[in-house]
C-alpha angles and dihedrals in degrees: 000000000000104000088172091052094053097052088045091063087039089058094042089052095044095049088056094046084052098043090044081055097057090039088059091049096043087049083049092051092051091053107041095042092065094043095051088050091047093053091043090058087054079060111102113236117270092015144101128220124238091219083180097072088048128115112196126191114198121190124172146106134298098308089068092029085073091071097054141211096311092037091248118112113103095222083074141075100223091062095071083035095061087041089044098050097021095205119185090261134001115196126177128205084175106136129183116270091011120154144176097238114088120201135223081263099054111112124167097282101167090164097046105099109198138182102182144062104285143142092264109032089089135132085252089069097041082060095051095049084045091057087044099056084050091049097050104036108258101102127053110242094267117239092190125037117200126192127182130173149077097132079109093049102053084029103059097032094155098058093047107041101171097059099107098023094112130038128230084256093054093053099038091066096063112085125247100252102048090055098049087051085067116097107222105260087064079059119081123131130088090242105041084039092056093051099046089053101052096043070049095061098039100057082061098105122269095350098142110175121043112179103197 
């Protein structure tokens, strides 16, 4: 028997475990440093922020979904984020295959849970459910909104047409309140998806920062 061999292929598999390993770190660290900066420039000037005081809401796709509901699962960023940051709560609507973009076919679904690409697992209904668990108790009224999410949407171009059809200029002409009267499935491009979602989150009461 070749015993070389053996350790050869024990070594291989090891240096890829271990390699697997840093590339999940590097990929952490990619996503927790901007978040953190983005938080901090909420931060008034001169002062410090009581994180502890702090509720913070996530939604997103997969990359948040790891983390899971509690945001504490290791496999997720938010994880060292809550641990980093340590707020009074950290909740995540992530799912799976969610994306910004809606379809003809996206209607207000707050029960449906969905791990995959589909007319109704979009920010817009994270956001809903979000609003829902406010309105009945079960979620502190959030002080910081995170999303974070569009690798579906880039990802996925042929099953959602529309996503780059306007640009941030174009959407940004047309007044609040003539967007939010859209439904969402009026809604389906990146960037007038961005934006709807966003108007959407800060009409929650009393949610005063939103990092998208």
């Amino acid at each position: 028997m070749n015993f070389s061999y053996l350790n050869r292929g024990e070594s291989n598999k090891s240096t890829k475990d271990f390699m697997r390993k840093k590339v999940i770190y590097i990929l952490a660290l990619f996503l927790i440093v901007p978040t953190l900066f983005g938080l901090l420039a909420f931060t008034e000037k001169g002062k410090e922020t009581d994180w502890s005081k702090k509720h913070i809401a996530i939604l997103g796709d997969s990359n948040t979904w790891l983390g899971g509901d509690e945001c504490d699962k290791p496999k997720g960023w938010n994880k060292w984020f809550k641990e980093t940051l340590k707020p009074a709560s950290c909740k995540s609507y992530a799912r799976s295959g969610a994306t910004w973009t809606n379809t003809l076919n996206t209607i207000r679904n707050i029960s449906d849970y969905s791990e995959r690409l589909s007319d109704n697992n979009v920010i817009y209904n994270q956001i809903e459910r979000l609003h829902n668990a406010v309105e009945t108790g079960t979620q502190s009224v959030p002080d910081i909104v995170i999303i974070a999410a569009g690798t579906n949407d880039a990802w996925f171009q042929a099953k959602r047409p529309q996503a780059f059809a306007e640009t941030s200029k174009e959407v940004f002409a047309i007044s609040e309140t003539d967007l939010l009267q859209r439904k969402p499935s009026e809604v389906l491009s990146v960037a007038a998806s961005v934006r709807y979602s966003c108007l959407l989150v800060k009409n929650i009461s009393q949610s005063r920062s939103l990092s998208c």
